[in-house]
RNA sequence: GCCCGAGUGGUGGAAUGGCAGACACGCGGGACUCAAAAUCCCGUGCCGGUUAACGGCGUGUGGGUUCGACUCCCACCUCGGGCACCA
């Protein structure tokens, strides 16, 4: 025994972790009985794209933080369901496959296998029985089903629209995938504007609900704010302007109070009425300008500080407030995608209009007088002012004139209150190969026919050469035998939709699938869904704040309205974690600063690495990865190990008062910290506790003081805790409802250090018993020599007493 | 330009308006060792002072509120993130 015993005296992470990985597998410790589970807790983390490079430190950081949360909840007695999956469809996978000249269908399984091994090695409490892959026909059958449900409800529509075309990806991108006019995947490639037939999901129908629900969702503020900005709600009015051809033009404005200052009108170059309004002598100039604007890529077009350009159409409209005739121009600073594609220009109170009016010598008429006399009247865009040059409304403060003028225009039937959103409909068509085919068939006689539900999935056909081409048509159009089908409705020759759907559709519902993976005849079982959803806790990165999280909310809301779900928000609690950067920059392969976790885990063990990542800084802030302090965590675990191996069965005695007090304080503090994802401070509290135990326990510490420590360590260092728990004599997993309670009474300090300040400066500290009265505290303070030196000969004018904290004497 | 977040020792960071710098890294000194590593103990914000007692200064900058400000308010600077010709 002695030989074996001494061998096990030192902490060997490699052996401990191997042992528990195996035992967890054998005992199915991490599998959840989704049907039983009396206290369900759905702990969701963002499933990864299984890249060829494997997990990097950023992924591990994200997963471990979520895993710590799930394990903590489990220790508190919840039945935690912690599933994972793989987001394996999409342009990212496809482009990589093209680059290495291998089919994605071959690459993906290998990548997933690698991810699986890495995730197991990290010690995540994942339930692999419920894993999903979006490329599995058993999964994307239901992605297609969701498309059909939205189609039936009129929420999926096909329309010709100006879309973002990436010449590199050779496909259409959603607005959310365009970064500063560049493709999010090819930051060097400018996105072009093309007019194509595309499938859209009408997310804008839900804009108001997507916005107002944010008020009650328990989400990280940063994420919430990003969604608010993205939805971009503006209140204002639609105003109708008459034109000489008789077709009225509607403009949207957030400042109807400035209508008296609208001295001209501007249409977007693509506005449908431009042709009709262009007069003979202006025809040439207008056509030239439109051609020029159309050819321009969206980058140069969208840059805000570019010089304003435009052309007069030759026509005039009538200002509905003044009745005056004002010229109609076209200019590319007016965007067809927002509002009505037409504006009333109020150069006196809009920077862009002023710049334009100055350049083309158009009238500038001030209609708001700023309250602050220091402000220039022309160019004032604020609300703190009063109306002027505005007829009967002169003298009204803006806040009132805006209401009065809107009402007046409404009565004249030339305007009405209007709420405008910046959010656009979601273009889901992709002219690519690696995605779920959109389940639609086109028939010359029957038109657009949805694939019957019973025919799902529309399986993605194998295709050797899946390279996209310039045609703007998906490579699937080259697979004749797949593409040509009989019409489901009339049986005549018809053909399939060849576009596949956006990857973000795959990820917009994956959390609905996890509990129900056993079923192939339904996307999500109603009983299981009611039991597990909405998700209890979702932890992920803010890089998905407006893409994935918005789409997932939209799909959930739509399915709710269609009667498939009884909740409309999927994630009641969402927490954004920070980003791990390296040398101040995001990790990326091109920068060559990607940190691979494997070598750290091999060297230090998963538990040390997990804890180290969590100790790095506040979890919700992230930070720069460096490995300088990792040995500190290992030293800490070694010390904890030594305490466990030397634990005694002895009762707690008087000599353990301080340790016991510290224990109860630690349980209280660590619990509160873990609740708030403050992992770094939770760990420091555990370190303090270990330091106290080491200072007090000469000849072994009673197990009663060590067991709670092991439990508190379990979320962070799960293998380590299991091993310690077993060594302390338990034959069941520590991952039961083992979280210790604390006694407020026992956590209370008996004596405290009272700080004495004179005029706010610390002049003395004295140890006194807790709960000292104000008078007694001040008396004791004045009795101190170090204090007397500063008070002597002066009158104490005021004495502030903060119980059990300080006394401040003002002299 | 607009909207978030952050600026604290040599480093990462900690602090319900109440002892700034917990915890850890690093560094200095010591113990153990033939020696080194590991481990253990002590010290470690800056300046002055004798290595002391003690004193002064100190949380991006400048003001303010307060008995008392890293914390609250105003203005600004820098960095990170998001949005951006959105009418």
PDB file of C-alpha atoms (C1' of nucleotides) in Angstrom, chain A residues 230 234 253-254 301-302 306 308 333-335 338 343 352 422 616 618 626 628 632 635 680 684 687-688 691 694 753 755 761 763 765 789-790 798 800 805 808, chain B residues 1 3-6 11-16 18-20 22-26 38-41 54-57 66-68 80-87:
ATOM      1  CA  UNK A 230     -29.842  47.131 -35.937  1.00  0.00           C
ATOM      2  CA  UNK A 234     -37.396  55.915 -36.397  1.00  0.00           C
ATOM      3  CA  UNK A 253     -39.142  62.176 -42.737  1.00  0.00           C
ATOM      4  CA  UNK A 254     -38.341  62.141 -39.047  1.00  0.00           C
ATOM      5  CA  UNK A 301     -21.694  54.585 -53.208  1.00  0.00           C
ATOM      6  CA  UNK A 302     -22.132  54.021 -49.501  1.00  0.00           C
ATOM      7  CA  UNK A 306     -17.982  61.301 -50.531  1.00  0.00           C
ATOM      8  CA  UNK A 308     -22.624  64.769 -53.040  1.00  0.00           C
ATOM      9  CA  UNK A 333     -27.186  59.979 -51.349  1.00  0.00           C
ATOM     10  CA  UNK A 334     -30.801  58.942 -51.205  1.00  0.00           C
ATOM     11  CA  UNK A 335     -31.040  55.193 -50.831  1.00  0.00           C
ATOM     12  CA  UNK A 338     -34.624  52.935 -46.828  1.00  0.00           C
ATOM     13  CA  UNK A 343     -36.899  62.577 -49.448  1.00  0.00           C
ATOM     14  CA  UNK A 352     -26.485  66.226 -46.180  1.00  0.00           C
ATOM     15  CA  UNK A 422     -33.682  50.106 -40.742  1.00  0.00           C
ATOM     16  CA  UNK A 616      -7.598  35.516 -17.066  1.00  0.00           C
ATOM     17  CA  UNK A 618     -13.769  39.034 -16.383  1.00  0.00           C
ATOM     18  CA  UNK A 626      -0.865  35.005 -22.638  1.00  0.00           C
ATOM     19  CA  UNK A 628       2.438  33.702 -17.988  1.00  0.00           C
ATOM     20  CA  UNK A 632      -0.272  29.788 -10.568  1.00  0.00           C
ATOM     21  CA  UNK A 635       0.198  25.434  -7.961  1.00  0.00           C
ATOM     22  CA  UNK A 680     -12.128  35.199 -12.079  1.00  0.00           C
ATOM     23  CA  UNK A 684      -9.576  34.118  -6.273  1.00  0.00           C
ATOM     24  CA  UNK A 687      -7.526  30.568  -3.516  1.00  0.00           C
ATOM     25  CA  UNK A 688      -8.001  32.671  -0.428  1.00  0.00           C
ATOM     26  CA  UNK A 691      -4.534  29.846   1.804  1.00  0.00           C
ATOM     27  CA  UNK A 694      -3.003  25.886   4.771  1.00  0.00           C
ATOM     28  CA  UNK A 753     -10.765  46.262  11.871  1.00  0.00           C
ATOM     29  CA  UNK A 755     -10.488  52.317  10.212  1.00  0.00           C
ATOM     30  CA  UNK A 761      -7.142  60.363   5.691  1.00  0.00           C
ATOM     31  CA  UNK A 763      -4.676  57.687  10.673  1.00  0.00           C
ATOM     32  CA  UNK A 765      -6.812  51.032  12.524  1.00  0.00           C
ATOM     33  CA  UNK A 789      -1.679  63.396  17.021  1.00  0.00           C
ATOM     34  CA  UNK A 790      -3.921  64.811  14.340  1.00  0.00           C
ATOM     35  CA  UNK A 798     -18.177  66.204  12.959  1.00  0.00           C
ATOM     36  CA  UNK A 800     -19.031  60.026  10.771  1.00  0.00           C
ATOM     37  CA  UNK A 805     -16.130  49.906   8.917  1.00  0.00           C
ATOM     38  CA  UNK A 808     -14.121  59.750  10.100  1.00  0.00           C
TER      39      UNK A 808
ATOM     40  C1'   G B   1     -20.717  61.440 -36.777  1.00  0.00           C
ATOM     41  C1'   C B   3     -24.532  54.016 -29.781  1.00  0.00           C
ATOM     42  C1'   C B   4     -22.086  50.666 -26.222  1.00  0.00           C
ATOM     43  C1'   G B   5     -17.703  49.139 -23.167  1.00  0.00           C
ATOM     44  C1'   A B   6     -12.937  50.100 -20.973  1.00  0.00           C
ATOM     45  C1'   U B  11       1.969  42.324 -15.707  1.00  0.00           C
ATOM     46  C1'   G B  12      -3.323  40.094 -15.605  1.00  0.00           C
ATOM     47  C1'   G B  13      -6.628  42.059 -12.559  1.00  0.00           C
ATOM     48  C1'   A B  14      -9.745  43.204  -7.307  1.00  0.00           C
ATOM     49  C1'   A B  15     -12.703  46.828  -4.707  1.00  0.00           C
ATOM     50  C1'   U B  16     -22.535  47.668  -2.049  1.00  0.00           C
ATOM     51  C1'   G B  18     -15.988  54.102   3.235  1.00  0.00           C
ATOM     52  C1'   C B  19      -8.501  50.819   4.452  1.00  0.00           C
ATOM     53  C1'   A B  20      -7.002  51.501  -3.426  1.00  0.00           C
ATOM     54  C1'   A B  22      -7.676  41.283  -3.012  1.00  0.00           C
ATOM     55  C1'   C B  23      -6.061  36.966  -5.863  1.00  0.00           C
ATOM     56  C1'   A B  24      -2.284  35.593  -9.203  1.00  0.00           C
ATOM     57  C1'   C B  25       2.093  36.214 -12.365  1.00  0.00           C
ATOM     58  C1'   G B  26       6.824  38.353 -12.219  1.00  0.00           C
ATOM     59  C1'   A B  38      10.371  21.735  -7.442  1.00  0.00           C
ATOM     60  C1'   U B  39       8.639  23.153  -2.647  1.00  0.00           C
ATOM     61  C1'   C B  40       8.370  26.284   1.754  1.00  0.00           C
ATOM     62  C1'   C B  41       8.971  31.203   4.409  1.00  0.00           C
ATOM     63  C1'   C B  54       6.772  58.142  10.051  1.00  0.00           C
ATOM     64  C1'   G B  55       5.281  61.513   6.156  1.00  0.00           C
ATOM     65  C1'   G B  56       3.819  62.822   1.171  1.00  0.00           C
ATOM     66  C1'   C B  57       1.849  61.308  -3.596  1.00  0.00           C
ATOM     67  C1'   U B  66     -19.605  64.776  -0.677  1.00  0.00           C
ATOM     68  C1'   C B  67     -17.168  64.321   5.950  1.00  0.00           C
ATOM     69  C1'   G B  68     -15.227  60.854   2.280  1.00  0.00           C
ATOM     70  C1'   G B  80     -11.711  48.283 -28.031  1.00  0.00           C
ATOM     71  C1'   G B  81     -16.532  46.927 -30.205  1.00  0.00           C
ATOM     72  C1'   G B  82     -21.046  48.000 -33.017  1.00  0.00           C
ATOM     73  C1'   C B  83     -23.675  51.189 -36.594  1.00  0.00           C
ATOM     74  C1'   A B  84     -22.968  54.651 -40.378  1.00  0.00           C
ATOM     75  C1'   C B  85     -25.291  59.400 -46.730  1.00  0.00           C
ATOM     76  C1'   C B  86     -31.106  55.484 -42.493  1.00  0.00           C
ATOM     77  C1'   A B  87     -33.698  61.316 -44.306  1.00  0.00           C
TER      78        A B  87
END
